[in-house]
Short mmCIF file of C-alpha atoms and ligand atoms in Angstrom, two decimals:
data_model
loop_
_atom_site.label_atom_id
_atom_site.label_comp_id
_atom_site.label_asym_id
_atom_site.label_seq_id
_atom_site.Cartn_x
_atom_site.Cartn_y
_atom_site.Cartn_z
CA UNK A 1 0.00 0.00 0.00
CA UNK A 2 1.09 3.14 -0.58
CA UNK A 3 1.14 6.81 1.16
CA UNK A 4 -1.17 6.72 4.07
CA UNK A 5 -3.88 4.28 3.12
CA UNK A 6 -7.44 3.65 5.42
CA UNK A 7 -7.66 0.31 5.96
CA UNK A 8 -10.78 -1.25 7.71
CA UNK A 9 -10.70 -4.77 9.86
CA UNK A 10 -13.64 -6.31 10.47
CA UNK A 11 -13.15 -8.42 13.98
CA UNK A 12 -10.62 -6.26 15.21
CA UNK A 13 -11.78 -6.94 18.85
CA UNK A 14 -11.87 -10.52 18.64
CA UNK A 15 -8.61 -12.95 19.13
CA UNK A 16 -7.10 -12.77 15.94
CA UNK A 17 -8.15 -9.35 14.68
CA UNK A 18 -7.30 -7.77 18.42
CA UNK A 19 -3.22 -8.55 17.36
CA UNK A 20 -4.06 -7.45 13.86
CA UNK A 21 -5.31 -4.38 14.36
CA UNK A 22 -2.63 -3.97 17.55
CA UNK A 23 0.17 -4.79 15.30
CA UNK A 24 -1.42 -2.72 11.96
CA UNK A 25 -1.66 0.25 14.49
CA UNK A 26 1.78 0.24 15.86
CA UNK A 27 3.76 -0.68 12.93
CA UNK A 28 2.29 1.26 10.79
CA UNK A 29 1.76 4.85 11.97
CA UNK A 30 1.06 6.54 8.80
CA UNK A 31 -1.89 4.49 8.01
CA UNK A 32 -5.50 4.81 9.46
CA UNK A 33 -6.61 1.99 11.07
CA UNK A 34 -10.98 1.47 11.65
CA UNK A 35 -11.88 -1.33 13.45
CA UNK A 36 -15.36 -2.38 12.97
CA UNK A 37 -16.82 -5.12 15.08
CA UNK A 38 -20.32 -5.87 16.57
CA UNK A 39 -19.00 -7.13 20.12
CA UNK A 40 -20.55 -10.14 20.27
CA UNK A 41 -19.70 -12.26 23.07
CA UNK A 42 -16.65 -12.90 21.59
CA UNK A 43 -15.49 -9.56 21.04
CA UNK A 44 -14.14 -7.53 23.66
CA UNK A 45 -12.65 -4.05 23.76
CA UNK A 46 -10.37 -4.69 26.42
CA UNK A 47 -8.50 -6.66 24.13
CA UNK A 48 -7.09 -3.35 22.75
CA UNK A 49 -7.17 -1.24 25.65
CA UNK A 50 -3.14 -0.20 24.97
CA UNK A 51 -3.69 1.03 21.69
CA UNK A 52 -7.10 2.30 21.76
CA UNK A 53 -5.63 6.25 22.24
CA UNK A 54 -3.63 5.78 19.34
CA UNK A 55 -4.02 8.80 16.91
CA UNK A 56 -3.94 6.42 13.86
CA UNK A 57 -7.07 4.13 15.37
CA UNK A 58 -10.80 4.47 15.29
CA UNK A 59 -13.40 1.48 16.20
CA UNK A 60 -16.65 1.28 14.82
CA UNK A 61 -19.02 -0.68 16.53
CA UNK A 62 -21.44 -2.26 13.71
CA UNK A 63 -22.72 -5.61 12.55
CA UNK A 64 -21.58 -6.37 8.82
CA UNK A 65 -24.49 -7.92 8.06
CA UNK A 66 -26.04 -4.12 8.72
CA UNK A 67 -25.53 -2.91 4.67
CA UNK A 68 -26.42 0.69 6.10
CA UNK A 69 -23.85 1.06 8.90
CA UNK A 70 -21.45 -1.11 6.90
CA UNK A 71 -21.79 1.69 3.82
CA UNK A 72 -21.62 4.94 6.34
CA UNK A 73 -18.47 3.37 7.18
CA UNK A 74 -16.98 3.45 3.28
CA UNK A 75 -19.00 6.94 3.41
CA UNK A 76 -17.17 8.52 6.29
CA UNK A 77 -13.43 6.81 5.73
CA UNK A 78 -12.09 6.77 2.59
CA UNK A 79 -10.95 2.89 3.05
CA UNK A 80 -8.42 1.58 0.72
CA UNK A 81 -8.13 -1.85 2.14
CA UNK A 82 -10.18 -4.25 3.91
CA UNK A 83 -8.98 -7.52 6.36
CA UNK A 84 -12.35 -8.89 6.86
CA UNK A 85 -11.95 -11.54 9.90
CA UNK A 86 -15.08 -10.97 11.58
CA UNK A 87 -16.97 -14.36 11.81
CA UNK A 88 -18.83 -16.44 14.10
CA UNK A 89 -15.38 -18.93 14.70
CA UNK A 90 -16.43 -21.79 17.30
CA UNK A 91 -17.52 -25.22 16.13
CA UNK A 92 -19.61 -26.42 18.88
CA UNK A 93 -21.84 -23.22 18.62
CA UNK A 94 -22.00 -24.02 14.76
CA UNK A 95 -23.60 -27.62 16.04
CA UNK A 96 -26.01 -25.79 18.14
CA UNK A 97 -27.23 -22.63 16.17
CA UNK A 98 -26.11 -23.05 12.46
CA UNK A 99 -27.70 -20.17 11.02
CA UNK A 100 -25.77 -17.59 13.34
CA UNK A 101 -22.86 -18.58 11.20
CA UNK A 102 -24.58 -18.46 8.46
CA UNK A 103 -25.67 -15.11 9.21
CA UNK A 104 -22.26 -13.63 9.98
CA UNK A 105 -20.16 -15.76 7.75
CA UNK A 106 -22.08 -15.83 4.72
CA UNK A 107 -24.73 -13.20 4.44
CA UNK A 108 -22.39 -10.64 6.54
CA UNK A 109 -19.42 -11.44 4.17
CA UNK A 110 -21.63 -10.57 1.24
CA UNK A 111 -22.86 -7.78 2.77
CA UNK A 112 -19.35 -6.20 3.18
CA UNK A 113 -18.49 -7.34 -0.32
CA UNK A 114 -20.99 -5.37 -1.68
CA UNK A 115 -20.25 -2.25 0.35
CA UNK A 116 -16.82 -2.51 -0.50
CA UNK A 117 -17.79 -3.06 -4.39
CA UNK A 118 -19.93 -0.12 -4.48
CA UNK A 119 -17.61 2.09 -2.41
CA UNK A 120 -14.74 1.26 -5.01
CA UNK A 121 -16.30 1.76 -7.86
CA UNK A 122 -14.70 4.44 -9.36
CA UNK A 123 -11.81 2.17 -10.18
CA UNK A 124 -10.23 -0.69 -7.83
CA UNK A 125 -6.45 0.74 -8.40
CA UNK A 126 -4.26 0.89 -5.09
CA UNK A 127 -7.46 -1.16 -3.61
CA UNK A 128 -7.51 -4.90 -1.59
CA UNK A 129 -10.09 -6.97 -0.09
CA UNK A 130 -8.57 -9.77 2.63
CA UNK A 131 -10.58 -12.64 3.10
CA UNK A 132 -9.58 -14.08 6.59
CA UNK A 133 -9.92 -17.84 6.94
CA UNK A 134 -9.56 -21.04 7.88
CA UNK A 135 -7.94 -24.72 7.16
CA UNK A 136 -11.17 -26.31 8.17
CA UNK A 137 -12.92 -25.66 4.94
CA UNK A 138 -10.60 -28.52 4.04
CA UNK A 139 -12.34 -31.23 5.87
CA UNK A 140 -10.54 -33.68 7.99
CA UNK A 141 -7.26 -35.64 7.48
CA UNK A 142 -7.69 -39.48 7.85
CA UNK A 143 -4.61 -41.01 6.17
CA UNK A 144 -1.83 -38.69 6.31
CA UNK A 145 -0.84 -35.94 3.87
CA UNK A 146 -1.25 -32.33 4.33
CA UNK A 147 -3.58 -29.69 3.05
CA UNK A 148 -2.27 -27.61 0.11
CA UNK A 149 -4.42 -24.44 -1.75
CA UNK A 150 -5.57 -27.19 -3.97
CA UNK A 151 -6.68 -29.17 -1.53
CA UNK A 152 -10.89 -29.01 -2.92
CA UNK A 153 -12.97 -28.14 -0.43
CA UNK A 154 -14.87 -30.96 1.79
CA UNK A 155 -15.93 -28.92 4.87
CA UNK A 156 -17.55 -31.25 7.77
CA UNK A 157 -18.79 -28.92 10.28
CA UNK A 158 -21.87 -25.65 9.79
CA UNK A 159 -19.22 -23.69 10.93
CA UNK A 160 -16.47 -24.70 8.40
CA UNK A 161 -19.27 -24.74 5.91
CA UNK A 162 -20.04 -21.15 6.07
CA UNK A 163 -16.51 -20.38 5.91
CA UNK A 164 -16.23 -22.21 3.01
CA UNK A 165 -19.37 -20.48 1.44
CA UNK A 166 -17.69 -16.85 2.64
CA UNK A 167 -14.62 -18.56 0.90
CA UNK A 168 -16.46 -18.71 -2.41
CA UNK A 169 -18.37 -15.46 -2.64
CA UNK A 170 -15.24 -13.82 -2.21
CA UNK A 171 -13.60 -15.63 -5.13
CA UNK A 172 -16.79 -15.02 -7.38
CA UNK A 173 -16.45 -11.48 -6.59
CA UNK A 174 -12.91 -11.58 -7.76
CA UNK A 175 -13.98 -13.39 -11.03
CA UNK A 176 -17.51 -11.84 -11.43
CA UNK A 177 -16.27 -8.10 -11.01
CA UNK A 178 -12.77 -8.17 -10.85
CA UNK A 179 -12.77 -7.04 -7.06
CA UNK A 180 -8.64 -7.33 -6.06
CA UNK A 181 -8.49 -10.01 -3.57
CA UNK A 182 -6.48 -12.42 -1.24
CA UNK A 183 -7.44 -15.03 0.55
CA UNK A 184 -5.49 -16.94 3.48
CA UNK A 185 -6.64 -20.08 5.08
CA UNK A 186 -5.24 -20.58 8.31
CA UNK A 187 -4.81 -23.91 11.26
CA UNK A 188 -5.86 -23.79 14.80
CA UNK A 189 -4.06 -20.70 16.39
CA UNK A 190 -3.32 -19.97 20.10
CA UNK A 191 -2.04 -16.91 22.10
CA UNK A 192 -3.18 -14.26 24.58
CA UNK A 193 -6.74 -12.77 24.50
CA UNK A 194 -8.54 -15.91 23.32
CA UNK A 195 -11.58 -16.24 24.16
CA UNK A 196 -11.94 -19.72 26.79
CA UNK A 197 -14.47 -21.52 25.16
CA UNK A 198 -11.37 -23.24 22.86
CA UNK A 199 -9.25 -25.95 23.41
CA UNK A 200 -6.22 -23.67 25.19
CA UNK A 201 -7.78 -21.20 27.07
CA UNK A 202 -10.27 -23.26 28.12
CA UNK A 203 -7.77 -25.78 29.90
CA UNK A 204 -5.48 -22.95 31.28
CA UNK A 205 -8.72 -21.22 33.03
CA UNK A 206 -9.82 -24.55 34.12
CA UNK A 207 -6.44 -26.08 35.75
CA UNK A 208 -6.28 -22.70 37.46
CA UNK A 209 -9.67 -23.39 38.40
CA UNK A 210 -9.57 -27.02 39.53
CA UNK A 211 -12.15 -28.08 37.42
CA UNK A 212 -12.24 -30.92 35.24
CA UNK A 213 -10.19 -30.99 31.58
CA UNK A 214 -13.23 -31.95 29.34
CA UNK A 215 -11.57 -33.86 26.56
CA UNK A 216 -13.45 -34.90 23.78
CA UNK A 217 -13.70 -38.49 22.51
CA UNK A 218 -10.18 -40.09 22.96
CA UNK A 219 -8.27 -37.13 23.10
CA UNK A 220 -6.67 -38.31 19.36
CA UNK A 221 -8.03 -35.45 16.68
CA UNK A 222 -4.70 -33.79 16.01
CA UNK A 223 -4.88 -30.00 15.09
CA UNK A 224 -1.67 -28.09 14.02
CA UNK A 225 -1.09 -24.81 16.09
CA UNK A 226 0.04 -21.60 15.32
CA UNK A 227 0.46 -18.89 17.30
CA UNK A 228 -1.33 -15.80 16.96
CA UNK A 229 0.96 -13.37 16.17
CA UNK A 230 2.73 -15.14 13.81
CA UNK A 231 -0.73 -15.69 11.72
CA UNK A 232 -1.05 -11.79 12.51
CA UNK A 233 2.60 -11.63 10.52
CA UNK A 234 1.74 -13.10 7.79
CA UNK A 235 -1.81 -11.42 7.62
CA UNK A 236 0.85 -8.44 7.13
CA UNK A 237 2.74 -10.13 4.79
CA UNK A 238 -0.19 -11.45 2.34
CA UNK A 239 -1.89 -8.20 2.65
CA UNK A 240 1.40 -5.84 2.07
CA UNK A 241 2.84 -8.62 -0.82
CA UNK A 242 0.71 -11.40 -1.58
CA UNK A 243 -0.83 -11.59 -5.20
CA UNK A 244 -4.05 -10.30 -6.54
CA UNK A 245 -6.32 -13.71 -6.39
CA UNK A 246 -4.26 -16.12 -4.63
CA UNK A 247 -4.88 -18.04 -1.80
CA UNK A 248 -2.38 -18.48 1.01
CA UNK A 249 -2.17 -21.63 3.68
CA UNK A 250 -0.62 -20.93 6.63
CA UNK A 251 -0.02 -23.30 9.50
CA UNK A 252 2.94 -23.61 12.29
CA UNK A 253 4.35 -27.24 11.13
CA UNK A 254 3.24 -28.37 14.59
CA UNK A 255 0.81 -31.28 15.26
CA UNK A 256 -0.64 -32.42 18.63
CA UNK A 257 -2.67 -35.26 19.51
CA UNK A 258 -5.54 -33.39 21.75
CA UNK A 259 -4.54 -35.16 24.79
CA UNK A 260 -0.55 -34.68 23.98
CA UNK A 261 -1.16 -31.21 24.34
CA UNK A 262 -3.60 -31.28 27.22
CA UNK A 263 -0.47 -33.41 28.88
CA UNK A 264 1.99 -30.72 27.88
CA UNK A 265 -0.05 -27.78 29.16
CA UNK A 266 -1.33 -29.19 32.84
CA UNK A 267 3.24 -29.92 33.57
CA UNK A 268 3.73 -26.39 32.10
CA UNK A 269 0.98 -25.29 34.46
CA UNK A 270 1.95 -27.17 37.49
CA UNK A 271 5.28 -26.16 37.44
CA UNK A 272 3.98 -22.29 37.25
CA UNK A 273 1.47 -23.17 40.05
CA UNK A 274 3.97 -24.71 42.33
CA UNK A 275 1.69 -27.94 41.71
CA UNK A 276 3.26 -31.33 42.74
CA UNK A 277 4.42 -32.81 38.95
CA UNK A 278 1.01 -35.32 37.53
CA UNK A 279 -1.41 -32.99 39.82
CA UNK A 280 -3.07 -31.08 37.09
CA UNK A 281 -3.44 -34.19 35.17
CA UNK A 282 -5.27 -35.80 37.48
CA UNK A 283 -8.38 -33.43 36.42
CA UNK A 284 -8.59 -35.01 32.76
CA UNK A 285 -11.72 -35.82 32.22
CA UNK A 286 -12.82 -37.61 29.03
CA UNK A 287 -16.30 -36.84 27.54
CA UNK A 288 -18.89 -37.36 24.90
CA UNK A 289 -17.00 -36.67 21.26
CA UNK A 290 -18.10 -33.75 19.61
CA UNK A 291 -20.56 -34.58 16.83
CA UNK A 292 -18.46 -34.98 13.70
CA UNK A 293 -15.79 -34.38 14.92
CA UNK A 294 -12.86 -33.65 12.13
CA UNK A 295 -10.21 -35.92 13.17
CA UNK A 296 -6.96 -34.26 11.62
CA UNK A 297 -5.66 -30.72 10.24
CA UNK A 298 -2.08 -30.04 8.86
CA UNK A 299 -1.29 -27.40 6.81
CA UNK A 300 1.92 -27.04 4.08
CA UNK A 301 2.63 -23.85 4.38
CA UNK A 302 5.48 -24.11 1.75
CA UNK A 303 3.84 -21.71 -0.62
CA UNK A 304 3.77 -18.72 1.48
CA UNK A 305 7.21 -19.86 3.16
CA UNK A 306 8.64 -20.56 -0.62
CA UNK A 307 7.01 -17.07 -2.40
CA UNK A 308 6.37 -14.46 0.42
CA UNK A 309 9.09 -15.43 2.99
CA UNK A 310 7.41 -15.57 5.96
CA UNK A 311 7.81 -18.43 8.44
CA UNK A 312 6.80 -19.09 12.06
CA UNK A 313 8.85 -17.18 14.47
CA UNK A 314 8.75 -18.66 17.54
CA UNK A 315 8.63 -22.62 18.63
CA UNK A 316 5.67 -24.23 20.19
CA UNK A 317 7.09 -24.58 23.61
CA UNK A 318 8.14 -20.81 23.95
CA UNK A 319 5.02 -20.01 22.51
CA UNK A 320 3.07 -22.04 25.02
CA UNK A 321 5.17 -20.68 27.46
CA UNK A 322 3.84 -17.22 26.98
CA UNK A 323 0.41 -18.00 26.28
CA UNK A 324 0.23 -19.23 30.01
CA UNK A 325 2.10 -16.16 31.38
CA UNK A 326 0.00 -13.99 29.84
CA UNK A 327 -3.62 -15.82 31.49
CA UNK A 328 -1.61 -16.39 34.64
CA UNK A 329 -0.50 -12.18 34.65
CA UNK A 330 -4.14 -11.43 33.03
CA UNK A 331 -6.72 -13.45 35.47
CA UNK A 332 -8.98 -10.28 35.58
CA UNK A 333 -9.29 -10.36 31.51
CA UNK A 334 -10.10 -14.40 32.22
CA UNK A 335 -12.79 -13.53 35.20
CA UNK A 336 -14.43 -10.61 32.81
CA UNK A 337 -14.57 -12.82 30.23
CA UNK A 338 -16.01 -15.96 31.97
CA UNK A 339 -18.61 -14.08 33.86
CA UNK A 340 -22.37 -13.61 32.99
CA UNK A 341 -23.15 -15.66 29.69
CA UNK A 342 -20.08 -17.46 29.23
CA UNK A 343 -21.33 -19.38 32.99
CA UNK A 344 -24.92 -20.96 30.94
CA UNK A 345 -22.73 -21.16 27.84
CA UNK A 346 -20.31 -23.73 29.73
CA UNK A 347 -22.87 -25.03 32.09
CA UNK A 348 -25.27 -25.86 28.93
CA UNK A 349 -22.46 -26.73 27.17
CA UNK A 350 -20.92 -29.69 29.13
CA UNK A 351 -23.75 -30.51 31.32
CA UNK A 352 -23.98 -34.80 30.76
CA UNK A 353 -20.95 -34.89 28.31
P1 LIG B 401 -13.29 -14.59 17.51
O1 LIG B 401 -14.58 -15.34 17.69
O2 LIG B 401 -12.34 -14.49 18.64
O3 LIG B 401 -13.61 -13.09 17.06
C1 LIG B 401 -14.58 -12.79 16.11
C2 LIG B 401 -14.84 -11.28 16.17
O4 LIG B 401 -15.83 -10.96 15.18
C3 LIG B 401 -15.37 -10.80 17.52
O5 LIG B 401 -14.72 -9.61 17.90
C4 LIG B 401 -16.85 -10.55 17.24
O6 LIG B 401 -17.40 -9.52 18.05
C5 LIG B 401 -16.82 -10.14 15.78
N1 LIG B 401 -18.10 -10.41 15.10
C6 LIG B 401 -18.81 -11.58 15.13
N2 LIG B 401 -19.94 -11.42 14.42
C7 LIG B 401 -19.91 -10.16 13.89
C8 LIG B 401 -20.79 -9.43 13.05
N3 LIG B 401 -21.94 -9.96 12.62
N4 LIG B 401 -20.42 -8.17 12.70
C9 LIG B 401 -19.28 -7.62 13.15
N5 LIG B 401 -18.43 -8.26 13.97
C10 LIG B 401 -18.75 -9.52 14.33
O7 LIG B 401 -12.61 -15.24 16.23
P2 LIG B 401 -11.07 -15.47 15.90
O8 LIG B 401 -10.65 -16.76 16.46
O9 LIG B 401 -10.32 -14.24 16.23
O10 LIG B 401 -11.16 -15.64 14.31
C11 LIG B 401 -11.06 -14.51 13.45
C12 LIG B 401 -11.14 -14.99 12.01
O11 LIG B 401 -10.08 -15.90 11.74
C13 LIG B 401 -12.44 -15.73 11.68
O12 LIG B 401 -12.84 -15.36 10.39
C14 LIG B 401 -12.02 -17.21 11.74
O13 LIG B 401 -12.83 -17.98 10.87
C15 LIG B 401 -10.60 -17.12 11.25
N6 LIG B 401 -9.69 -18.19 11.75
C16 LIG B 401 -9.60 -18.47 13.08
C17 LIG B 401 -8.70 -19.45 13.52
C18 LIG B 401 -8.54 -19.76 14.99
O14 LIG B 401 -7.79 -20.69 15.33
N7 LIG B 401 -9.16 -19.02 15.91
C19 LIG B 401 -7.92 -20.14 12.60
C20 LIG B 401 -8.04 -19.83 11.23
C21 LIG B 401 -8.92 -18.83 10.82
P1 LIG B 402 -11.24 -25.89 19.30
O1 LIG B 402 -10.31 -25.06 20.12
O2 LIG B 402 -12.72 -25.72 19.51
O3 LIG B 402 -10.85 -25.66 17.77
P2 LIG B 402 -11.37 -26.42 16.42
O4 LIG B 402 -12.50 -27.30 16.75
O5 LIG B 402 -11.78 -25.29 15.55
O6 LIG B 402 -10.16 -27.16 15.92
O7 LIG B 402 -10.90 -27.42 19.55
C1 LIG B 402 -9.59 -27.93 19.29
C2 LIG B 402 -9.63 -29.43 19.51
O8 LIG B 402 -9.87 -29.69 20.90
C3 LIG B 402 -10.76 -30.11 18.75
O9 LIG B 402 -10.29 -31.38 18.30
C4 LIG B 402 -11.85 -30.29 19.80
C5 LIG B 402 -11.06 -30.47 21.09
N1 LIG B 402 -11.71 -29.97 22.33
C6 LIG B 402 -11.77 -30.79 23.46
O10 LIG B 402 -11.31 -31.96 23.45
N2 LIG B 402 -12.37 -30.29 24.58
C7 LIG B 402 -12.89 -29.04 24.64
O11 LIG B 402 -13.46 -28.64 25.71
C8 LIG B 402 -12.80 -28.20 23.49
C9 LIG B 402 -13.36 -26.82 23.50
C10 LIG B 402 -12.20 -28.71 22.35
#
């Protein structure tokens, strides 16, 4: 992008789009950065609170499926660029209320597709539209091999099913009226300020808690983590150099068996607690598998790695490492975040798993 281009993320106060938009922000001071998110129960200002002064930084609190506040926005910024991760993102919800996500994810990505179209359409030069998504449009790994960008799509879950819809409106936008695009599809990712209804946060909270470690099935679906802001760095890196209608995978070369990691997370933890080593462990609890549950993801990343440079910076251990600092220096984010709904969402949730 050149000079000092507007660019608007969708999601920004979410998990991902919170380091987005932190690390957009800070790097990049000459740009404008709007930050337009509905604050669901997923979103969460306080995600943001050090950068939310910043001169260069403006939220907007709207629902993209809203065409009318989603087109005052194009009216009011002149926005050269969009990252568009806002979504409904967890699985189990998808099992119990499929048309949210297909309300967010599909109708809401149309809806900002054709605000965007109709704000650019005095010519799409100097413009980009990001389509944020995921490797579980995919479908599940059963005998070995690793997803590639050709990988056609097989998605298992309503939630990876209207990803994979948002997936395909965006490319028939690029095709049908030559909107510039990209298009990243990302594995499982884990850092700070994520929300503890997934797999990490939810077992950090919950050793610290005492409570049981609800693990699904076996404890054998592998996913292949990433951590956050490395996917933010290579969000950067499609967005600033990737090419007009290509798709991106981007994954952290690192699978875990579910209950590997669940092993690896309660030592880290009882060696931060002061715990007696196998005491955390003790609190694994296996329970009903979720329904379809996709058994494997692994992503080769070797096309991003091979034509944009970018690569994972960190390892998995120092990046688990940190994760757990952060919740164990950040328990009043975790206790704001777990109050009020989240308590009938878990209750409901796991209740006779
Ligand atoms: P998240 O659930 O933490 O955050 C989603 C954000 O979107 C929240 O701030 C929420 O308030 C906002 N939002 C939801 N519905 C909205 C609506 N209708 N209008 C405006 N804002 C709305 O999700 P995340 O984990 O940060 O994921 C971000 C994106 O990255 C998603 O598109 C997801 O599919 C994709 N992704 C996530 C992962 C992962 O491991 N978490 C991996 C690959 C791709
Ligand atoms: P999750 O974090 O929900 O991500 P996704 O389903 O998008 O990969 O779950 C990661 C893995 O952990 C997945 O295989 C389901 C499993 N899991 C559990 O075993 N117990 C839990 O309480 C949760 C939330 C997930």
């Amino acid at each position: 992008m050149k000079g000092t281009p507007t660019i608007l993320i969708t999601g920004g106060a979410g998990f991902i789009g919170s380091h987005v938009v932190r690390r957009f922000v800070t790097k990049y001071p000459q740009y404008r950065i709007v930050n337009l998110d509905a604050l669901t129960y997923a979103g969460n200002l306080e995600n943001l609170r050090d950068i939310q002064n910043a001169p260069n930084y403006s939220f907007v609190k709207a629902d993209i499926c809203d065409a009318e506040a989603v087109a005052k926005v194009f009216r009011e910024h002149a926005i050269d660029g969009v990252i568009h991760l806002a979504a409904e993102s967890h699985v189990d919800r998808s099992i119990t209320d499929p048309l949210a996500f297909v309300r967010t994810n599909v109708f809401g990505t149309v809806t900002l597709l054709n605000a965007t179209k109709e704000a650019w359409k005095g010519g799409f030069e100097g413009k980009r539209f990001y389509h944020v998504s995921t490797d579980e449009v995919y479908g599940s790994l059963h005998d070995g091999g690793f997803f590639i960008e050709e990988t056609p799509y097989d998605p298992q879950s309503p939630y990876s099913a209207s990803k994979a819809s948002s997936d395909h409106f965006v490319r028939a936008y690029g095709n049908t009226y030559k909107l510039p695009f990209v298009l990243s599809n990302c594995s499982n990712n884990y850092g700070s300020h994520h929300f503890p209804e997934k797999l990490i946060p939810l077992m950090i909270n919950n050793i610290r808690h005492n409570r049981p470690l609800p693990v699904y099935g076996k404890g054998e679906n592998v996913r292949d983590w990433l951590w956050v802001e490395d996917h933010a760095a290579a969000i950067d890196t499609i967005f600033h150099t990737g090419k007009n209608g290509e798709t991106y995978n981007i994954g952290g070369h690192n699978e875990w068996k579910n209950i590997d990691l669940v092993h690896l997370l309660c030592g880290i933890m009882d060696r931060k607690l002061g715990r007696a080593e196998g005491e955390s462990a003790k609190l694994i609890t296996y329970v009903t598998d979720r329904a379809g549950h996709d058994l494997r993801y692994a992503i080769d990343a070797s096309k991003i790695e091979r034509e944009l440079g970018w690569r994972p910076s960190i390892t998995f251990e120092e990046g688990l490492e940190r994760t757990v600092d952060w919740y164990l220096a950040n328990t009043e984010w975790l206790d704001h975040v777990t109050s009020g709904t989240y308590q009938q969402y878990y209750a409901e949730h796991y209740a006779g798993r």
